[in-house]
Short mmCIF file of C-alpha atoms and ligand atoms in Angstrom, two decimals:
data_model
loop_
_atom_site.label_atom_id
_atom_site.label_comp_id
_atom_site.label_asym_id
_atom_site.label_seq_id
_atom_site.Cartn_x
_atom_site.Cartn_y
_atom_site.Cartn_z
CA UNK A 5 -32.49 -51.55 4.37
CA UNK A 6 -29.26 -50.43 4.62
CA UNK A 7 -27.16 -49.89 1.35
CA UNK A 8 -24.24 -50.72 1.14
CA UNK A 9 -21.46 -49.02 -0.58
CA UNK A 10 -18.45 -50.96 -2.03
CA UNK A 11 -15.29 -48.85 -1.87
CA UNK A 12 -13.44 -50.96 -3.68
CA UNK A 13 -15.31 -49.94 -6.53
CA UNK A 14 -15.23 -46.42 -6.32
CA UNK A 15 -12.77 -44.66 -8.39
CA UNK A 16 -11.23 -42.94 -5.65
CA UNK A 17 -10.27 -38.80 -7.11
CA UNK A 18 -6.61 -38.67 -4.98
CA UNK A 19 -4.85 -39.89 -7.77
CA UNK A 20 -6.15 -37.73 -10.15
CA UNK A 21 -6.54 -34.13 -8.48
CA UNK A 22 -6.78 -31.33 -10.51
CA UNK A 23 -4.98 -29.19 -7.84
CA UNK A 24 -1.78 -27.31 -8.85
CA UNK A 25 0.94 -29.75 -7.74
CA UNK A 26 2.99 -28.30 -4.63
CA UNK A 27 0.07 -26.31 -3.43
CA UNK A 28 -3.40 -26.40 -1.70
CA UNK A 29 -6.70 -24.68 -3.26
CA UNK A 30 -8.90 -22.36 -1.24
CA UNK A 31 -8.74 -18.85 0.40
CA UNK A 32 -8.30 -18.68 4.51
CA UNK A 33 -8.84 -22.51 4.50
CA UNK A 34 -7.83 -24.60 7.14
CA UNK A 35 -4.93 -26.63 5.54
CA UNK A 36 -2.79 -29.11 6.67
CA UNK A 37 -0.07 -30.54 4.87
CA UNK A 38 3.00 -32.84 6.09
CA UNK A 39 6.27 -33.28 4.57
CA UNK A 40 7.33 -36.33 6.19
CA UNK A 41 4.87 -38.83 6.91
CA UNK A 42 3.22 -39.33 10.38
CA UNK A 43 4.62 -35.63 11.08
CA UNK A 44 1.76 -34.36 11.44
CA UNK A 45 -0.39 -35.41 14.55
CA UNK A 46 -3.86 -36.00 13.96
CA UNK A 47 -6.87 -36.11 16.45
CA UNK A 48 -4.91 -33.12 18.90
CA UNK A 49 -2.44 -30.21 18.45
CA UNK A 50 0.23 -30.60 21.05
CA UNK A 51 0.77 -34.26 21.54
CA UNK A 52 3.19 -34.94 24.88
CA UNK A 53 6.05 -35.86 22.10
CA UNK A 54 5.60 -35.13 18.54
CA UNK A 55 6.87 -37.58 15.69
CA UNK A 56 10.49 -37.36 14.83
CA UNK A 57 10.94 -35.21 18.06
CA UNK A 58 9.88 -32.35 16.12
CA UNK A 59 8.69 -29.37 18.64
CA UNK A 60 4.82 -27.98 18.27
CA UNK A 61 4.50 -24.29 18.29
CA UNK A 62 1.40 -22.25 17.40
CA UNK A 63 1.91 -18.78 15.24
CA UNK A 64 -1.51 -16.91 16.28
CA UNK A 65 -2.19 -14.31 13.08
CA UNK A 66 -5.28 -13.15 15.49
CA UNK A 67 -5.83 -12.10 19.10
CA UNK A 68 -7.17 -15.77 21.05
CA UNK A 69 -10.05 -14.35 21.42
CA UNK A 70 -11.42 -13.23 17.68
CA UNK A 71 -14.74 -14.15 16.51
CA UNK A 72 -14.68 -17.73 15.14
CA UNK A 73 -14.68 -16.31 11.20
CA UNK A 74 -12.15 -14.07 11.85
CA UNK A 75 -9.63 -16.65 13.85
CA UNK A 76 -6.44 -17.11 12.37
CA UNK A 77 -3.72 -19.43 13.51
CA UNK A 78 -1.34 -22.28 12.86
CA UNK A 79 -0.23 -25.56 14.22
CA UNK A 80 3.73 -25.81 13.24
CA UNK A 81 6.00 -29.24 13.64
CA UNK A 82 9.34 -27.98 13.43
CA UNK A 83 12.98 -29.10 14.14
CA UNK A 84 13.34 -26.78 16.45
CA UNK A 85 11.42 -23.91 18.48
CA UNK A 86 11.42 -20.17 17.21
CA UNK A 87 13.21 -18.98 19.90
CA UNK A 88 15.98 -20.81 18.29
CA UNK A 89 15.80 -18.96 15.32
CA UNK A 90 16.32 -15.50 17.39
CA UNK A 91 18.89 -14.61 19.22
CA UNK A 92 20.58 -11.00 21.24
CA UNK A 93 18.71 -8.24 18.45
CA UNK A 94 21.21 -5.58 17.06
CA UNK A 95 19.67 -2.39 15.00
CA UNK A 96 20.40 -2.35 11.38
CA UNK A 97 19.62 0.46 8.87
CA UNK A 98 17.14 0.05 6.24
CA UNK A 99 17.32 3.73 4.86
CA UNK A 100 14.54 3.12 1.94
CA UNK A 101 12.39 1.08 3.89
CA UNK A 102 10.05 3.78 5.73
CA UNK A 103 7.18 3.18 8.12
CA UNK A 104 4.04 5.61 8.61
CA UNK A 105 3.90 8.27 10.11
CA UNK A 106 6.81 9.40 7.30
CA UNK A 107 5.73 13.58 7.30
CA UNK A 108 8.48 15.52 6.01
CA UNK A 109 8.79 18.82 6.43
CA UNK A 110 9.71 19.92 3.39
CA UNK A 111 7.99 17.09 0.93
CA UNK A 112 4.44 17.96 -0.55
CA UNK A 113 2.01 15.12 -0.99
CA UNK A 114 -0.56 17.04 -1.91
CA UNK A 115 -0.77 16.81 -5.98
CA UNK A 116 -0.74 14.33 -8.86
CA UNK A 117 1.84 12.54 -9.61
CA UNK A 118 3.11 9.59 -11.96
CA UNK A 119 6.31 7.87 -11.75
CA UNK A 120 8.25 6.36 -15.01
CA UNK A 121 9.74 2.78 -13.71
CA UNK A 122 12.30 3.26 -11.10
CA UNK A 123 15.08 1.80 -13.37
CA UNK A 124 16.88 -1.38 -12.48
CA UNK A 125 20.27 -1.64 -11.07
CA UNK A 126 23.87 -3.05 -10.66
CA UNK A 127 23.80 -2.67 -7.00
CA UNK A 128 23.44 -5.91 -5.23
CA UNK A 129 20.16 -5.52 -3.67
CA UNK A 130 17.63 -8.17 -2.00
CA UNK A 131 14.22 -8.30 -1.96
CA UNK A 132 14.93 -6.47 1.80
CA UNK A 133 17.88 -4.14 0.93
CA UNK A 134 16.09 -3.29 -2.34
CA UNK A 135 13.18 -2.53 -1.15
CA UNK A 136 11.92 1.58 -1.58
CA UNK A 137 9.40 3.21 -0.21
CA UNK A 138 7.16 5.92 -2.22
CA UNK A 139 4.28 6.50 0.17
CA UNK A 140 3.23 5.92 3.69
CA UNK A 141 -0.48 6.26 5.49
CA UNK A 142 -1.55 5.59 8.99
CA UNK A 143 0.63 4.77 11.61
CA UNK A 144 2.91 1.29 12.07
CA UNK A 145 2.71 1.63 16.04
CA UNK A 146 -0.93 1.47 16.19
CA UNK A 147 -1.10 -1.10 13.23
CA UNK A 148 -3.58 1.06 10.74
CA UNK A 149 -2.65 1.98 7.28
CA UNK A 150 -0.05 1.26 5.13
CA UNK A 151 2.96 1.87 2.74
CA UNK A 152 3.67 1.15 -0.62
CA UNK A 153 6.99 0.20 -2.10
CA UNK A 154 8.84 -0.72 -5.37
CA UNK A 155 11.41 -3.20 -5.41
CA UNK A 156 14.56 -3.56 -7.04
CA UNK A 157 16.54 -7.39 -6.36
CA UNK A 158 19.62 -8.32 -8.29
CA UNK A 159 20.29 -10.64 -5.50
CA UNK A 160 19.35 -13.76 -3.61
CA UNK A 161 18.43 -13.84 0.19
CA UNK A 162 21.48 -16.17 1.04
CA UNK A 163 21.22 -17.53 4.08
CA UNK A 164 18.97 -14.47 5.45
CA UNK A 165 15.91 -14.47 6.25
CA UNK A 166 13.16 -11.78 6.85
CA UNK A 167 9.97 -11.98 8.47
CA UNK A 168 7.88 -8.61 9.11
CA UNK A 169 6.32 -8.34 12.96
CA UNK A 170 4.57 -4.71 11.37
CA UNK A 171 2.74 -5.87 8.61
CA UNK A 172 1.39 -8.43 6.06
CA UNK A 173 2.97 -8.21 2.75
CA UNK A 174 1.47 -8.35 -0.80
CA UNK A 175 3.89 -9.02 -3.28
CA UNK A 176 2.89 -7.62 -6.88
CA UNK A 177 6.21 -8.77 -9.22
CA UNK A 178 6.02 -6.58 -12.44
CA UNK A 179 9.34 -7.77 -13.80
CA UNK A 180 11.77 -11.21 -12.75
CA UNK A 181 10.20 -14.34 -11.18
CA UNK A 182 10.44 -14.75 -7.59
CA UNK A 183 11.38 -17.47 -5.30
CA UNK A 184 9.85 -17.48 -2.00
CA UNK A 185 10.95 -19.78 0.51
CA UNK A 186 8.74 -19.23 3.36
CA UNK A 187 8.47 -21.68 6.50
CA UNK A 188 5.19 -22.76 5.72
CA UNK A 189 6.21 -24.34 2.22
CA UNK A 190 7.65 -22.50 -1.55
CA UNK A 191 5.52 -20.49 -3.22
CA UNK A 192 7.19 -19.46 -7.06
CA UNK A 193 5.99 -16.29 -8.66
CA UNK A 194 5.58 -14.49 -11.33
CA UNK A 195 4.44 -11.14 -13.00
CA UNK A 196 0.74 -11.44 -13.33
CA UNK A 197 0.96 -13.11 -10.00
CA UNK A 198 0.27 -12.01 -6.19
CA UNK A 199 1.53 -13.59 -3.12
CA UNK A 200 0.35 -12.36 0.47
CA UNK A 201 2.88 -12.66 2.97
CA UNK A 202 1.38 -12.94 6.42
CA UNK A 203 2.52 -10.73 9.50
CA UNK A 204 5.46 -12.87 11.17
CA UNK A 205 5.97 -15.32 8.49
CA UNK A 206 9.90 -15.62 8.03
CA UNK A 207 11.00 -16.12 4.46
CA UNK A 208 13.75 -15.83 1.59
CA UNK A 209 13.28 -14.12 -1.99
CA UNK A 210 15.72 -16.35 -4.45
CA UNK A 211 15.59 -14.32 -8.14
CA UNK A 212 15.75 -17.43 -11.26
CA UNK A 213 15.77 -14.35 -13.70
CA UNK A 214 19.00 -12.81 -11.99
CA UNK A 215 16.76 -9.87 -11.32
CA UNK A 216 13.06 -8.60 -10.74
CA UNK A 217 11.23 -5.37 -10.35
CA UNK A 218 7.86 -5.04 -8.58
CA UNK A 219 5.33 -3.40 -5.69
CA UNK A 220 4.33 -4.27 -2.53
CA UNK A 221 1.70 -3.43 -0.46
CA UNK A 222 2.67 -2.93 3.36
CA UNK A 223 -0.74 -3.40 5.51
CA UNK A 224 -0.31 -2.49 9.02
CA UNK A 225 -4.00 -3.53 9.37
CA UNK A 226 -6.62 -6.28 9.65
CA UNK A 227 -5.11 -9.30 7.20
CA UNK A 228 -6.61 -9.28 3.57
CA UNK A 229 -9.83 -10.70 2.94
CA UNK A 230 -12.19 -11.35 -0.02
CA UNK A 231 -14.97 -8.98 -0.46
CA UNK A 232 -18.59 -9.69 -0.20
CA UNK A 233 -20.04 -10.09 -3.15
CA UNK A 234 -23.74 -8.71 -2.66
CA UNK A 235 -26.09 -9.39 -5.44
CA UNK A 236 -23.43 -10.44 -7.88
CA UNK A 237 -23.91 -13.77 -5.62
CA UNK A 238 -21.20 -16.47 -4.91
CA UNK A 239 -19.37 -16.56 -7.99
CA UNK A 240 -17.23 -14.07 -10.26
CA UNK A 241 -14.48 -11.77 -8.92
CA UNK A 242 -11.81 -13.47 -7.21
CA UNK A 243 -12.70 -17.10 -6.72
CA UNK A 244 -11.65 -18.90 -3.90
CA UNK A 245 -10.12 -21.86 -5.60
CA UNK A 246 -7.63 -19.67 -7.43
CA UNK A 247 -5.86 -18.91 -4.28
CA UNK A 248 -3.04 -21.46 -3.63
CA UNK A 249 -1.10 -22.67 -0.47
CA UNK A 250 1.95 -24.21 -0.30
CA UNK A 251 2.84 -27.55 0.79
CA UNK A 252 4.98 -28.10 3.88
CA UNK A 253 8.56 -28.39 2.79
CA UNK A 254 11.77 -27.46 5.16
CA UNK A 255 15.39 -28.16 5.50
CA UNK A 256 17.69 -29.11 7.88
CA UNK A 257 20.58 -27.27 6.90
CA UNK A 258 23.73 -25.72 9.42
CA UNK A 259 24.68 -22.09 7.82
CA UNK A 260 26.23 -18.87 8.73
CA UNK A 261 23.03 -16.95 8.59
CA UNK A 262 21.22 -14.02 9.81
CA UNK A 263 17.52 -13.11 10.19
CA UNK A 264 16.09 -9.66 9.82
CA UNK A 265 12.87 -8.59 11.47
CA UNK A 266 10.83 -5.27 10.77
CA UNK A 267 9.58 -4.51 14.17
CA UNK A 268 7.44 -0.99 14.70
CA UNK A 269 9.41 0.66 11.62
CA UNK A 270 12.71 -0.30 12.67
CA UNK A 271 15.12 -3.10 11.57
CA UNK A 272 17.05 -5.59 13.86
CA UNK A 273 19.42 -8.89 12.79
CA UNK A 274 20.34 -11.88 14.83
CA UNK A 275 22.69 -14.43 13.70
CA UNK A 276 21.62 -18.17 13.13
CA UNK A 277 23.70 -20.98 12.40
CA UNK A 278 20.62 -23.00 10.75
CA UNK A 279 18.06 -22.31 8.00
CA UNK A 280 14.85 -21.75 10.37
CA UNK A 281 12.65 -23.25 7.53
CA UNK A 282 12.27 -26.32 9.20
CA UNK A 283 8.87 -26.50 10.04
CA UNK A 284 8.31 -30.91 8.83
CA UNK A 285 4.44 -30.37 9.18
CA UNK A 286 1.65 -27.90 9.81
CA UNK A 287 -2.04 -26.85 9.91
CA UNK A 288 -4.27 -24.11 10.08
CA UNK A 289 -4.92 -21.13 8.28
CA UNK A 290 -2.69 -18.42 8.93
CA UNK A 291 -0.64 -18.93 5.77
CA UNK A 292 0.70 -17.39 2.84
CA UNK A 293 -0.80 -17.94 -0.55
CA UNK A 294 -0.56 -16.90 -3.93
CA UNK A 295 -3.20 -15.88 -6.87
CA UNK A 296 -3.04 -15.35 -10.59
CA UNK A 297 -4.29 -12.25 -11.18
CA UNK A 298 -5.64 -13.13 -14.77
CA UNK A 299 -8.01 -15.75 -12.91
CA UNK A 300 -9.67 -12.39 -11.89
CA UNK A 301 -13.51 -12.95 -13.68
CA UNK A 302 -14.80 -9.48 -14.07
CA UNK A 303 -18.15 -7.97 -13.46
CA UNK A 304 -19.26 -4.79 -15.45
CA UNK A 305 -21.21 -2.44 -17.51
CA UNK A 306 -23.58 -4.65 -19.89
CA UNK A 307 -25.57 -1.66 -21.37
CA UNK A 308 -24.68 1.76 -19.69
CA UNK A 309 -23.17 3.35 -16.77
CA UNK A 310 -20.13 1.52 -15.60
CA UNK A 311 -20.06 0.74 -11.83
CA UNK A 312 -17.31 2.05 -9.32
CA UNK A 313 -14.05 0.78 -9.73
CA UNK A 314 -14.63 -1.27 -6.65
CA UNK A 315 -16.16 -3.93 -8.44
CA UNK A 316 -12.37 -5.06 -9.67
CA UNK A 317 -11.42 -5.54 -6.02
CA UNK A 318 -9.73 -8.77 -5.23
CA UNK A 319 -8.62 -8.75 -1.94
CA UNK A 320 -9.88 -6.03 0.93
CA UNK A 321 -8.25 -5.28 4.46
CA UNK A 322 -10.99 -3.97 6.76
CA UNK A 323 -10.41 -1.36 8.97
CA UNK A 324 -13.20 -1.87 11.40
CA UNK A 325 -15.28 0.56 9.76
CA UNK A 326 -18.36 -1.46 7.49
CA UNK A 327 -17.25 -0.96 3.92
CA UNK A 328 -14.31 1.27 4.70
CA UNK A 329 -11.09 -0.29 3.64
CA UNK A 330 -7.41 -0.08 5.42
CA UNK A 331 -6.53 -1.45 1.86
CA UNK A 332 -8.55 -2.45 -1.37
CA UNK A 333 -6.76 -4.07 -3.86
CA UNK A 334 -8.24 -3.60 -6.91
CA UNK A 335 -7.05 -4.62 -10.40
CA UNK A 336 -7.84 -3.47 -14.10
CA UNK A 337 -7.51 -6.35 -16.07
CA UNK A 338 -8.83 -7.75 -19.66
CA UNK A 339 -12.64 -7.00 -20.52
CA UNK A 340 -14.76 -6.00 -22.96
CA UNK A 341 -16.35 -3.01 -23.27
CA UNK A 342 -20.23 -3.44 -24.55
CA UNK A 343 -21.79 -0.46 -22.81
CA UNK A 344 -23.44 2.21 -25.28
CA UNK A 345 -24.62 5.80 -25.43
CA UNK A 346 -21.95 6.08 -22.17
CA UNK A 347 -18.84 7.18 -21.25
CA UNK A 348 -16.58 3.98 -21.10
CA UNK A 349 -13.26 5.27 -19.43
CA UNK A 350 -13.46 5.64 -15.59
CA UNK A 351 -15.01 9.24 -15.04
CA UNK A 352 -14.18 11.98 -13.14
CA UNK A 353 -13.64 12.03 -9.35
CA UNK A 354 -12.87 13.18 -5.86
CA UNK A 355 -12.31 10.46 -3.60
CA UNK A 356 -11.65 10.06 0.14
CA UNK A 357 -9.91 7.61 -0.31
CA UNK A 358 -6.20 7.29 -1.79
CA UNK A 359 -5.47 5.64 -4.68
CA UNK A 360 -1.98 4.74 -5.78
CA UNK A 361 -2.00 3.01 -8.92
CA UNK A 362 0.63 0.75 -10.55
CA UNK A 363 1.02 -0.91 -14.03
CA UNK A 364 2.19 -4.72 -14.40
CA UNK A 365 1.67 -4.57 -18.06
CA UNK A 366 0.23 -3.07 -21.35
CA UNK A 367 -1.63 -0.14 -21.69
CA UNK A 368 -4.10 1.64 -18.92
CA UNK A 369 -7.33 2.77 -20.65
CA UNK A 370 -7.64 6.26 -18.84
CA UNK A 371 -4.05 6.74 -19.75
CA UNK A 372 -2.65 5.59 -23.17
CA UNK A 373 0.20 8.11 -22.59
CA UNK A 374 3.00 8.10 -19.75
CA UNK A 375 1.50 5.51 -17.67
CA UNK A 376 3.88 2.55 -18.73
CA UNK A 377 4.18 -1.10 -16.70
CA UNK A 378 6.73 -0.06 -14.13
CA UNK A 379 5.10 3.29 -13.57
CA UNK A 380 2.96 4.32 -10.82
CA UNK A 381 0.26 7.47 -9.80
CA UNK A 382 -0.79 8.92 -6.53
CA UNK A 383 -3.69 10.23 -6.77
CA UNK A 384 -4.54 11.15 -3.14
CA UNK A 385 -7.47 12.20 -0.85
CA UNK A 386 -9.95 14.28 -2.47
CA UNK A 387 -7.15 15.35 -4.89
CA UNK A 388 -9.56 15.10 -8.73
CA UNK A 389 -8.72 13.36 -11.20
CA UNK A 390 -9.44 11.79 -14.26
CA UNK A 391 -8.90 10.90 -18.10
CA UNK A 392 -6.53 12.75 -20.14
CA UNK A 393 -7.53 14.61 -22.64
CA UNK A 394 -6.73 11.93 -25.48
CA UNK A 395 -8.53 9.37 -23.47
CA UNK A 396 -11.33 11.97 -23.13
CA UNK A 397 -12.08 12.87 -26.35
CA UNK A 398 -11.36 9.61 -28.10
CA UNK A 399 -14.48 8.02 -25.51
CA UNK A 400 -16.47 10.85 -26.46
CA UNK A 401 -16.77 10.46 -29.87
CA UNK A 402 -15.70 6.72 -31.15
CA UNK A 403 -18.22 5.03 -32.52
CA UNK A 404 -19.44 2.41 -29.73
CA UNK A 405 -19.21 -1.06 -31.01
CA UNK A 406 -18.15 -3.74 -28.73
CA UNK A 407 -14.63 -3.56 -27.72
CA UNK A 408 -12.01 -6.10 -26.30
CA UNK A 409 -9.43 -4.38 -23.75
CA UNK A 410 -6.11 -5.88 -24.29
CA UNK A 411 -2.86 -6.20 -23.20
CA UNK A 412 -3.52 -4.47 -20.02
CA UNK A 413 -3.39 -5.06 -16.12
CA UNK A 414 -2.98 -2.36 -13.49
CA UNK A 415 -3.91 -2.61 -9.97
CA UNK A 416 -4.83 0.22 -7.32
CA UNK A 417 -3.57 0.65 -3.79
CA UNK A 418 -6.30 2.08 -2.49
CA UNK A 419 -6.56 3.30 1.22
CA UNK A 420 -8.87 5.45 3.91
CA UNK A 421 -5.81 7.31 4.80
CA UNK A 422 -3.74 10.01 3.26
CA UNK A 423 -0.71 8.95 1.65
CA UNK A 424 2.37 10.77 2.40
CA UNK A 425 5.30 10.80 0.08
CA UNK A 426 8.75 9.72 1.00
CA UNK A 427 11.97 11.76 0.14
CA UNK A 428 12.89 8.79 -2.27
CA UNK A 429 9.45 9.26 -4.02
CA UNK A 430 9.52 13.04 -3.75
CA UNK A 431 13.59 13.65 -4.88
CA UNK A 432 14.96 10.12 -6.65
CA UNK A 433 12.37 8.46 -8.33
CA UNK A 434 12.12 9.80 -12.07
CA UNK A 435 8.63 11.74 -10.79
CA UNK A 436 6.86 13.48 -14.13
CA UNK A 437 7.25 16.68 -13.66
CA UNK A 438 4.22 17.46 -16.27
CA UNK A 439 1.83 15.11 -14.98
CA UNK A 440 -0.91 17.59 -14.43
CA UNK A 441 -0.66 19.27 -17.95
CA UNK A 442 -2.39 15.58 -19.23
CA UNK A 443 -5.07 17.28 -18.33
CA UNK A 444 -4.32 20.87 -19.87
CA UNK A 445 -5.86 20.33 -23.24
CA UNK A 446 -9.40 19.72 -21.86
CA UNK A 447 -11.58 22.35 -23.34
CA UNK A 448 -14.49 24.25 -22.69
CA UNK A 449 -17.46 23.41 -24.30
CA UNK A 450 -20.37 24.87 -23.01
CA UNK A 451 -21.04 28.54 -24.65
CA UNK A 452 -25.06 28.73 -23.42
CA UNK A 453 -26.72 27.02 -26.45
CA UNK A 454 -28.45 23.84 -25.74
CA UNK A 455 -27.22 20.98 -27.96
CA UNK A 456 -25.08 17.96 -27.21
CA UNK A 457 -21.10 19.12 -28.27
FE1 LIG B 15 -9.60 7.46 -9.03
#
């Protein structure tokens, strides 16, 4: 016998979902979202006429051909076709904005170095014109590596757009909220906050604090992905949930505008007279998202022995290799320390891969000193490195109790390649010049006699 199920009486969950309003839950999911309703066909992709005579275009964030799990693309209702948004290209100069292969002649990458905050500014700068550079890896014509850059924005994008053909984008704001109105929907940000910005999205940065300060990752390279989690199973780390989607929105809106578009290193403009977010509808799942980084849930040392740092990684860009990265992200964030009879701080290391660290805010635990939010490190390919020698002997001899890391949360850049600095990096940014003596004061212990110093 059949039973029968009375939907009437069901208490039906729309009304009541727990979703963050304006956005959609899940990582690499296959949205879709409509502004308007009926905008969005249903049943087939390119209908003979769309609703409201919007035009169907397809943005394709993978070759046609990728493996099914790989496959990115979207399904866009707009007011009118992309090739209205572009018109005759003329060359513009970005001079901060540098694409690998950056090797100067006369720069040396090889060393350790920390950056104080590159200090704010009167200038009027955008998210684009204030964007700067510090290192480069790979190369942007053959679309490996990356770069990493600070930005400084004391202005809106009015009526300018951007969109990057190079590279995806992750935003990392460390100081000033950001507006980003993309053409797949808004996305508002904040420090403590990523957004990922996918290859060929066009958007504008608007700045509600008047201002803002942060990093960005530049990945020439396979898009961002979560990591496998192995044995730690299918929860913990970054959760899937956590990542949010916009919600179609658009305008239709006449302007004296210009686009900008990063194409292999170089910078172009067109003119538009028309904001080009005016996609009404869309699905798929080449989009841009955003994540709060203090959803993070991490995994660690429960009695002794912490594991590598690649345990905090929240987002990885493949590089074809297995287990080789283009790009980890990884993120130091709150936790407490339990381990005993170990040595809590992260030890010391060579690496072949490069890790450029940043802090959003608070304190880093290897470095209480001279690593303030605003500052960054290189710390580059089998370059060592390590805790200070406060951090050093403080871990060495407290008394091990339980401890609760606080106030803290700094992330890692960390690539396969060899990061190269730029001249901005090298001659302009306020580079400490005494980095390397943080580690001057580590002493010799050993004299021959056995015994635990
Ligand atoms: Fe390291």
């Amino acid at each position: 016998m059949n039973r029968q199920v009375d939907l009437e009486t069901l208490t039906r969950a729309k009304a009541h979902s727990g979703t963050t309003e304006g956005y959609m839950p899940g990582f690499g999911n296959d949205f879709e979202t409509e502004a308007l309703p009926g905008a969005l066909p249903q049943g087939r992709n390119s209908p003979q006429k769309c609703e409201y005579g919007l035009y169907a275009e397809q943005l394709s964030g993978t070759p046609f051909t990728a493996p099914r799990g790989q496959n990115e693309r979207t399904w866009c209702y707009r007011i009118r076709p992309s090739v209205k948004h572009v018109g005759r290209f003329s060359r513009i100069e970005m001079p901060y904005w540098k694409s690998a292969p950056c090797v100067e002649d006369h720069i040396q990458s090889l060393g350790q170095y920390r950056w104080n905050p590159v200090p704010m500014t009167d200038a009027p700068l955008t998210f684009v014109s204030g964007m700067r550079t510090m290192t480069t890896a790979g190369d942007v014509n053959t679309q490996v590596g990356m770069a990493a850059h600070i930005y400084l924005a004391t202005a809106d994008m009015e009526d300018e757009w951007f969109y990057s053909a190079d590279s995806e984008l992750m935003i990392v704001p460390q100081e000033g909220r950001l507006r980003i109105e993309t053409e797949l929907g808004l996305i508002e940000l904040e420090p403590l906050e990523i957004a990922i910005m996918p290859r060929g999205m066009l958007f504008a940065v608007k700045l509600p604090d008047g201002h803002a300060r942060g990093f960005v990752c530049e990945n020439y390279g396979m898009k961002f992905d979560m990591p496998g989690r192995g044995p730690i199973g299918a929860n913990c780390l970054a959760n899937p949930r956590d990542f949010k989607t916009p919600v179609a929105a658009f305008e239709d809106r006449a302007c004296e505008g210009r686009v900008i578009i990063k194409w292999c290193g170089q910078f172009h403009e067109t003119p538009i007279d028309h904001s080009p977010l005016d996609i009404v509808a869309w699905h798929g799942n080449y989009a841009p998202c955003k994540y709060d980084l203090r959803t993070f849930s991490p995994v660690g040392a429960i009695l002794f022995d912490h594991p590598d740092p690649s345990i905090f990684t929240v987002l990885t860009a493949p590089s074809g290799v297995e287990g080789t990265a283009n790009i980890d992200f990884v993120i130091f964030p709150e936790r407490w320390l339990p381990a005993e009879n170990t040595f809590r701080p992260p030890w010391y290391h060579k690496n072949i891969m490069s890790e450029l660290m940043g802090n959003i805010h608070g304190i880093y635990d290897a470095k209480p000193e001279g690593f303030v939010p605003g500052g960054m490190s290189l710390h580059n390919m089998m370059l060592p490195h390590g805790p200070d020698v406060e951090a050093f002997e403080k871990a060495s001899n407290e008394e091990q109790k339980p401890v609760k890391l606080t106030n803290t949360m700094s992330f890692m850049f960390e690539t396969r390649f060899p990061q190269h600095l730029t001249r901005f990096a090298a001659h302009e940014a306020p580079m400490q010049d005494d980095y390397i003596d943080c580690w001057a004061g580590l002493e010799k212990k050993f004299d021959g006699t056995p015994g635990v110093k």
